[in-house]
Short mmCIF file of C-alpha atoms and ligand atoms in Angstrom, two decimals:
data_model
loop_
_atom_site.label_atom_id
_atom_site.label_comp_id
_atom_site.label_asym_id
_atom_site.label_seq_id
_atom_site.Cartn_x
_atom_site.Cartn_y
_atom_site.Cartn_z
CA MET A 1 0.08 -0.28 0.26
CA LEU A 2 2.83 2.32 0.57
CA ALA A 3 3.76 1.74 -2.82
CA LEU A 4 0.34 2.39 -4.69
CA THR A 5 0.24 6.01 -2.17
CA LEU A 6 3.50 7.00 -3.38
CA VAL A 7 2.24 6.05 -7.55
CA THR A 8 -0.54 8.04 -6.70
CA SER A 9 0.61 11.14 -5.51
CA ASP A 10 3.45 11.14 -7.58
CA THR A 11 2.16 10.92 -10.64
CA ARG A 12 -1.49 11.51 -10.29
CA HIS A 13 -1.30 14.89 -12.49
CA ARG A 14 1.94 13.92 -15.00
CA ALA A 15 0.82 13.66 -18.50
CA ASP A 16 4.97 14.62 -20.55
CA GLY A 17 6.33 11.85 -19.59
CA PRO A 18 7.17 7.99 -18.90
CA ILE A 19 4.67 7.30 -16.07
CA PHE A 20 7.26 6.81 -13.57
CA GLY A 21 9.62 9.71 -14.79
CA GLY A 22 10.98 12.55 -12.71
CA MET A 23 10.77 10.02 -9.62
CA THR A 24 13.57 10.10 -6.85
CA VAL A 25 15.17 7.20 -6.77
CA VAL A 26 14.07 5.87 -3.35
CA LYS A 27 10.71 5.95 -4.60
CA LYS A 28 11.73 4.24 -7.43
CA THR A 29 12.95 1.27 -5.69
CA LEU A 30 10.05 1.40 -3.07
CA ILE A 31 7.87 1.06 -5.72
CA ALA A 32 10.62 -1.65 -7.60
CA ALA A 33 10.18 -3.83 -4.42
CA SER A 34 7.01 -3.39 -3.79
CA ALA A 35 4.77 -4.24 -6.73
CA ILE A 36 4.76 -6.45 -9.31
CA SER A 37 3.47 -4.60 -12.32
CA LEU A 38 1.48 -1.32 -11.32
CA SER A 39 -1.65 -3.22 -13.51
CA ALA A 40 -1.66 -5.15 -10.19
CA LEU A 41 -1.40 -2.00 -8.14
CA MET A 42 -4.27 -0.37 -9.25
CA LEU A 43 -6.24 -3.50 -9.20
CA SER A 44 -5.80 -4.04 -5.58
CA ALA A 45 -6.01 -1.03 -4.67
CA CYS A 46 -9.29 -0.76 -6.74
CA GLY A 47 -10.61 -3.82 -4.20
CA GLY A 48 -12.15 -3.77 -1.72
CA ASN A 49 -10.85 -0.85 0.99
CA SER A 50 -9.53 1.04 -2.40
CA GLN A 51 -7.07 4.23 -2.18
CA ALA A 52 -6.57 4.28 -6.12
CA GLY A 53 -10.13 3.80 -6.76
CA SER A 54 -11.53 6.56 -4.28
CA ASP A 55 -14.39 6.51 -2.54
CA SER A 56 -17.34 8.86 -2.15
CA GLY A 57 -20.92 8.89 -1.25
CA SER A 58 -23.03 6.04 0.19
CA ASP A 59 -26.47 5.33 -1.06
CA SER A 60 -27.43 2.24 -3.33
CA LEU A 61 -25.83 2.93 -6.36
CA THR A 62 -21.67 2.90 -7.07
CA MET A 63 -20.49 3.26 -9.47
CA GLY A 64 -16.84 2.51 -10.87
CA PHE A 65 -15.41 5.60 -13.42
CA ALA A 66 -11.59 4.96 -15.17
CA GLN A 67 -10.41 8.40 -15.98
CA VAL A 68 -8.11 8.87 -18.94
CA GLY A 69 -5.81 11.01 -16.50
CA ALA A 70 -5.04 14.43 -15.50
CA GLU A 71 -3.46 16.07 -19.26
CA SER A 72 -5.28 18.23 -19.48
CA GLY A 73 -7.52 21.57 -18.26
CA TRP A 74 -10.87 20.17 -19.75
CA ARG A 75 -9.79 16.66 -18.44
CA THR A 76 -8.99 17.88 -14.72
CA ALA A 77 -12.91 20.22 -15.65
CA ASN A 78 -14.23 16.72 -16.39
CA THR A 79 -13.44 15.11 -13.39
CA LYS A 80 -14.38 17.66 -11.15
CA SER A 81 -18.07 17.62 -12.54
CA ILE A 82 -18.61 14.19 -12.06
CA GLN A 83 -16.82 14.12 -8.36
CA GLU A 84 -18.63 16.80 -7.44
CA THR A 85 -22.46 15.18 -9.76
CA ALA A 86 -21.36 11.75 -7.57
CA LYS A 87 -21.39 13.69 -4.31
CA ALA A 88 -24.17 15.71 -4.45
CA ASP A 89 -26.49 12.62 -5.47
CA GLY A 90 -25.73 10.11 -3.17
CA VAL A 91 -23.94 8.20 -6.06
CA LYS A 92 -21.02 6.31 -4.28
CA LEU A 93 -18.04 6.48 -6.97
CA LYS A 94 -15.09 4.41 -7.26
CA PHE A 95 -12.49 6.61 -9.14
CA THR A 96 -9.37 5.71 -11.11
CA ASP A 97 -7.36 8.13 -12.93
CA ALA A 98 -5.46 5.08 -15.39
CA GLN A 99 -2.62 7.90 -15.97
CA GLY A 100 -3.39 7.76 -20.12
CA LYS A 101 -3.07 4.21 -20.21
CA GLN A 102 -5.40 1.41 -21.84
CA GLU A 103 -3.81 -0.98 -19.72
CA ASN A 104 -4.51 0.62 -16.46
CA GLN A 105 -8.22 1.44 -17.16
CA ILE A 106 -8.67 -2.25 -18.13
CA SER A 107 -7.44 -3.12 -14.77
CA ALA A 108 -9.63 -0.62 -12.92
CA ILE A 109 -12.79 -1.91 -15.00
CA ARG A 110 -12.04 -5.84 -13.97
CA SER A 111 -11.53 -4.22 -10.67
CA TYR A 112 -15.67 -2.70 -10.41
CA ILE A 113 -16.29 -6.50 -12.46
CA GLN A 114 -15.15 -7.73 -9.24
CA GLN A 115 -16.17 -5.72 -6.61
CA LYS A 116 -19.68 -5.91 -8.44
CA VAL A 117 -20.56 -2.45 -8.99
CA ASP A 118 -23.52 -1.79 -10.11
CA VAL A 119 -22.96 0.67 -13.08
CA ILE A 120 -19.35 1.02 -14.56
CA ALA A 121 -18.34 4.60 -16.77
CA PHE A 122 -15.26 4.96 -18.20
CA SER A 123 -13.91 7.84 -21.07
CA PRO A 124 -11.62 5.42 -23.70
CA VAL A 125 -7.88 6.45 -23.67
CA VAL A 126 -7.97 5.16 -27.23
CA GLU A 127 -11.28 4.00 -29.94
CA THR A 128 -9.80 -0.25 -29.64
CA GLY A 129 -9.24 -2.87 -27.80
CA TRP A 130 -11.84 -2.57 -25.39
CA ASP A 131 -14.10 -5.54 -26.30
CA ALA A 132 -12.49 -8.68 -24.15
CA VAL A 133 -13.16 -6.24 -20.73
CA LEU A 134 -16.52 -4.79 -22.55
CA GLN A 135 -17.53 -9.19 -22.62
CA GLU A 136 -16.74 -9.80 -19.04
CA ALA A 137 -18.88 -6.85 -17.86
CA LYS A 138 -21.90 -7.99 -19.63
CA ALA A 139 -21.39 -11.41 -18.29
CA ALA A 140 -21.49 -9.94 -15.35
CA ASN A 141 -24.92 -8.01 -15.81
CA ILE A 142 -22.81 -4.98 -15.27
CA PRO A 143 -23.98 -1.50 -17.09
CA VAL A 144 -21.40 0.51 -18.87
CA ILE A 145 -21.56 3.45 -19.84
CA LEU A 146 -19.20 4.88 -22.04
CA THR A 147 -18.72 9.17 -21.62
CA ASP A 148 -16.92 11.50 -23.81
CA ARG A 149 -15.07 9.37 -26.35
CA ALA A 150 -16.66 6.41 -27.59
CA VAL A 151 -15.17 3.05 -28.68
CA ASP A 152 -15.35 0.70 -32.07
CA SER A 153 -16.25 -2.41 -30.18
CA ASP A 154 -20.58 -3.90 -30.76
CA PRO A 155 -22.84 -1.49 -29.32
CA SER A 156 -25.01 -4.31 -27.89
CA LEU A 157 -21.47 -4.42 -24.90
CA TYR A 158 -22.52 -1.15 -23.73
CA LYS A 159 -26.06 0.92 -22.85
CA THR A 160 -25.16 4.09 -23.88
CA PHE A 161 -22.09 6.91 -25.40
CA LEU A 162 -22.58 10.01 -23.57
CA GLY A 163 -19.97 13.25 -24.92
CA SER A 164 -19.78 14.79 -28.12
CA ASP A 165 -19.69 14.73 -31.57
CA PHE A 166 -15.42 15.45 -32.23
CA VAL A 167 -16.65 14.73 -36.15
CA VAL A 168 -18.29 18.30 -35.92
CA GLU A 169 -16.21 19.75 -33.87
CA GLY A 170 -13.45 19.15 -36.08
CA THR A 171 -15.55 20.64 -38.81
CA LYS A 172 -16.89 23.54 -37.21
CA ALA A 173 -12.79 24.18 -36.91
CA GLY A 174 -12.58 23.97 -40.73
CA GLU A 175 -15.53 26.27 -41.57
CA TRP A 176 -14.17 29.50 -39.18
CA LEU A 177 -10.61 29.01 -41.15
CA VAL A 178 -12.74 28.55 -45.22
CA GLN A 179 -14.46 31.75 -44.05
CA ASN A 180 -11.62 33.33 -42.47
CA ALA A 181 -8.97 32.21 -45.00
CA GLY A 182 -8.02 36.53 -46.45
CA ASP A 183 -7.17 36.83 -42.80
CA ALA A 184 -5.14 33.87 -42.48
CA ASP A 185 -2.69 34.14 -45.13
CA THR A 186 0.06 35.61 -43.30
CA ASN A 187 2.27 36.17 -45.63
CA GLY A 188 0.31 36.95 -48.17
CA ASP A 189 1.34 34.19 -50.55
CA GLY A 190 -1.64 33.05 -52.03
CA ALA A 191 -1.39 29.94 -49.83
CA ILE A 192 -2.28 29.07 -45.88
CA ASP A 193 0.25 26.29 -44.69
CA VAL A 194 -1.68 25.08 -41.54
CA VAL A 195 0.13 22.64 -38.94
CA GLN A 196 -1.64 20.75 -36.67
CA LEU A 197 -1.53 19.38 -33.23
CA GLU A 198 -3.18 15.99 -32.73
CA GLY A 199 -4.54 14.78 -29.57
CA THR A 200 -3.74 11.43 -28.42
CA THR A 201 -3.16 8.90 -31.32
CA GLY A 202 -6.19 6.41 -32.02
CA ALA A 203 -8.40 8.46 -28.81
CA ALA A 204 -11.27 8.97 -30.61
CA PRO A 205 -11.68 13.04 -30.19
CA ALA A 206 -8.06 12.86 -31.98
CA ILE A 207 -8.88 11.04 -35.15
CA ASP A 208 -12.57 12.50 -34.67
CA ARG A 209 -11.78 16.57 -35.16
CA GLY A 210 -8.95 15.74 -37.86
CA LYS A 211 -11.09 14.37 -40.16
CA GLY A 212 -14.17 16.82 -39.44
CA PHE A 213 -11.45 19.53 -40.49
CA ALA A 214 -9.88 17.71 -43.38
CA ASP A 215 -13.32 17.58 -44.77
CA ALA A 216 -14.48 21.35 -43.82
CA ILE A 217 -11.05 22.60 -45.48
CA LYS A 218 -11.37 21.12 -48.54
CA ALA A 219 -13.90 24.28 -49.35
CA ASP A 220 -10.80 25.61 -50.15
CA PRO A 221 -8.41 24.66 -52.50
CA SER A 222 -4.95 27.52 -50.48
CA ILE A 223 -5.74 26.17 -47.38
CA LYS A 224 -3.68 22.90 -46.93
CA VAL A 225 -2.30 21.35 -43.86
CA VAL A 226 1.58 20.92 -44.06
CA ALA A 227 2.23 19.32 -40.62
CA SER A 228 0.67 17.18 -38.31
CA GLN A 229 1.57 15.75 -35.61
CA THR A 230 0.58 14.49 -32.12
CA GLY A 231 1.18 16.44 -29.30
CA ASP A 232 -1.15 14.13 -26.63
CA PHE A 233 -3.28 16.67 -25.81
CA THR A 234 -1.14 17.89 -23.28
CA ARG A 235 0.39 21.37 -22.87
CA ASP A 236 4.59 20.02 -22.78
CA GLY A 237 3.30 18.11 -26.41
CA GLY A 238 2.19 20.55 -27.63
CA LYS A 239 5.27 22.99 -27.01
CA GLN A 240 7.57 20.68 -28.59
CA VAL A 241 6.43 19.48 -31.51
CA MET A 242 5.53 23.32 -32.31
CA GLU A 243 8.90 24.07 -31.16
CA SER A 244 9.82 21.73 -34.30
CA PHE A 245 7.25 22.62 -36.83
CA LEU A 246 8.69 26.52 -36.63
CA GLN A 247 12.18 24.72 -37.51
CA SER A 248 11.09 22.64 -40.32
CA GLN A 249 8.33 24.72 -42.19
CA LYS A 250 9.58 27.55 -44.38
CA HIS A 251 6.27 29.65 -42.87
CA ILE A 252 3.43 28.64 -41.30
CA ASP A 253 -0.11 31.05 -41.52
CA VAL A 254 -2.32 28.79 -39.20
CA LEU A 255 -2.47 26.19 -36.11
CA PHE A 256 -4.84 24.19 -35.71
CA ALA A 257 -4.56 22.19 -32.34
CA GLN A 258 -7.12 19.88 -31.50
CA ASN A 259 -6.90 20.73 -27.69
CA ASP A 260 -6.42 23.99 -25.79
CA ASP A 261 -3.64 22.53 -23.79
CA MET A 262 -1.68 22.13 -27.15
CA GLY A 263 -2.50 25.78 -28.67
CA LEU A 264 -1.44 27.11 -24.98
CA GLY A 265 1.39 25.55 -25.40
CA ALA A 266 2.80 25.96 -28.87
CA ILE A 267 1.68 30.11 -27.35
CA GLU A 268 4.73 29.82 -25.68
CA ALA A 269 7.00 27.91 -28.30
CA ILE A 270 5.28 30.68 -31.01
CA LYS A 271 6.84 33.44 -28.68
CA ALA A 272 9.70 31.90 -28.13
CA ALA A 273 10.87 32.07 -31.76
CA GLY A 274 9.91 36.06 -32.24
CA LEU A 275 6.58 35.73 -33.73
CA THR A 276 3.11 37.22 -32.49
CA PRO A 277 0.69 34.63 -31.79
CA GLY A 278 -2.82 35.28 -33.15
CA LYS A 279 -1.77 38.04 -35.89
CA ASP A 280 2.05 36.38 -37.60
CA VAL A 281 0.49 32.71 -36.54
CA LYS A 282 -3.63 32.76 -36.81
CA ILE A 283 -4.13 29.60 -33.98
CA ILE A 284 -7.38 27.38 -33.89
CA THR A 285 -8.46 25.08 -30.70
CA VAL A 286 -11.00 23.27 -29.60
CA ASP A 287 -12.59 22.94 -25.02
CA ALA A 288 -12.82 26.43 -24.23
CA VAL A 289 -11.49 25.66 -20.57
CA HIS A 290 -10.40 29.14 -19.41
CA ASP A 291 -7.35 29.61 -20.21
CA GLY A 292 -7.72 28.87 -23.73
CA MET A 293 -10.95 31.53 -22.75
CA GLN A 294 -8.31 33.76 -21.55
CA ALA A 295 -6.09 33.50 -24.46
CA LEU A 296 -8.89 33.89 -27.07
CA ALA A 297 -10.19 37.53 -24.93
CA ASP A 298 -6.53 38.42 -24.91
CA GLY A 299 -5.94 37.95 -28.93
CA GLU A 300 -3.48 35.75 -28.81
CA ILE A 301 -5.33 32.47 -30.66
CA ASN A 302 -8.60 33.60 -32.91
CA TYR A 303 -11.26 31.02 -32.72
CA ILE A 304 -12.30 28.57 -29.92
CA VAL A 305 -14.64 25.60 -30.72
CA GLU A 306 -16.12 24.42 -27.10
CA CYS A 307 -16.02 20.84 -25.97
CA ASN A 308 -17.87 20.53 -22.87
CA PRO A 309 -16.14 18.55 -19.67
CA LEU A 310 -19.57 18.43 -17.38
CA LEU A 311 -21.08 15.85 -17.81
CA GLY A 312 -21.11 14.81 -14.36
CA PRO A 313 -25.04 15.95 -14.13
CA GLN A 314 -26.33 13.60 -17.66
CA LEU A 315 -24.31 10.98 -16.29
CA MET A 316 -25.62 10.22 -13.10
CA ASP A 317 -29.17 10.68 -14.51
CA LEU A 318 -27.80 7.73 -16.86
CA ALA A 319 -26.64 5.63 -14.57
CA LYS A 320 -29.79 6.03 -12.54
CA LYS A 321 -32.03 5.13 -14.91
CA VAL A 322 -29.69 2.06 -16.97
CA THR A 323 -29.38 0.70 -13.75
CA ALA A 324 -33.20 1.21 -12.76
CA GLY A 325 -33.22 -0.99 -16.58
CA ASP A 326 -35.39 1.91 -17.73
CA ASP A 327 -34.56 2.41 -21.21
CA VAL A 328 -31.56 4.96 -22.04
CA PRO A 329 -31.34 6.83 -26.03
CA ALA A 330 -28.12 5.25 -27.65
CA ARG A 331 -26.43 8.23 -28.22
CA VAL A 332 -26.48 11.20 -25.91
CA LEU A 333 -24.81 14.23 -27.33
CA THR A 334 -23.95 17.25 -25.28
CA LYS A 335 -24.83 21.00 -26.57
CA GLU A 336 -21.42 23.05 -26.94
CA THR A 337 -20.85 26.33 -29.22
CA THR A 338 -18.06 27.92 -30.30
CA PHE A 339 -16.33 31.42 -29.79
CA THR A 340 -14.71 34.32 -30.74
CA GLN A 341 -12.17 36.35 -29.49
CA ASP A 342 -15.14 39.45 -28.32
CA GLN A 343 -17.35 36.80 -27.66
CA ALA A 344 -14.51 35.29 -25.11
CA LYS A 345 -14.87 38.39 -23.43
CA GLU A 346 -18.13 38.11 -22.89
CA ALA A 347 -18.56 34.81 -21.99
CA LEU A 348 -15.27 35.05 -19.52
CA PRO A 349 -16.96 36.29 -16.32
CA ASP A 350 -18.89 33.73 -16.17
CA ARG A 351 -17.14 30.28 -17.18
CA GLN A 352 -17.59 28.15 -14.68
CA TYR A 353 -13.90 25.90 -16.42
O1 AHR B 1 -12.12 14.04 -24.84
C1 AHR B 1 -11.74 15.25 -24.97
C2 AHR B 1 -10.76 15.79 -24.84
O2 AHR B 1 -9.76 15.26 -23.88
C3 AHR B 1 -10.41 17.54 -24.50
O3 AHR B 1 -10.32 17.52 -26.11
C4 AHR B 1 -8.79 17.43 -24.41
O4 AHR B 1 -8.54 18.45 -24.39
C5 AHR B 1 -8.91 15.68 -23.12
O5 AHR B 1 -7.68 15.55 -23.26
#
């Protein structure tokens, strides 16, 4: 248990490197001596007197929730919404932070099955590779709710999917660029050279936002994605990849960052290169979390497509319904908007996240 405490406290908020990166030798040794693998640790932690699967609430409904990690401001707001709503609704929540690793999510889900929770919810790190564990949940008669991100498994293996339409988000970003193409040609050479910071490879929002954006910009042949690489949805990732784009590309007119955090990291790189974000390089991002909205209001980002992280209330509502045997829609979409710089200035004072 000592090792577990160290793992969770030291790595909870890391999103920029190997799971044990940055830890002291003493801590690494303690962990190596006390654990066979992280999966085993998480599994034992999630069972019985759980620590990694931290419990809250005490009423009849027990939910096991396997979260992606804490890679972005969006994710932090999403976790807070789920934990606070569970508490307010009297739902006993067993929560696991999978630290960006699919195998950790699978271990957590298996432990929830062993613990016979009433309902399992999770936001899948990547789209593929869930069939076996979802079949195990089905065989154990435990309903599963997907939140935020999709999987490519047979839909009969889960009850419903609550979250955004990421293709639409990418489309909105591309359409804005097409409509603002005149301003976006920052060196006036007639070509709009776009670099793209992709989210986590294999994750639904990375795949779908990329697709929606690519399809939308086909409307203007002068717009071309000249480089595209993953920044893993993190600020550090965005900064590092943008640095390499700035070195490898002759000129960049536009950055499409598939989330605010990568865009904010890229802004640091753009400034360090002596350029002005929002002017020399136009920037479009997705999420509309507080820091992104502030950068938009400050003129450093040009347009943000909202992705709503406040899924807690709808998730608890769906959980109560599926455990009561009520019918629920197979797909529940979240309501989202877009923000220009002026709209961000107006919205910021009342923004919840
Ligand atoms: O799945 C939602 C995405 O995941 C958000 O856009 C991003 O910020 C997060 O990490």
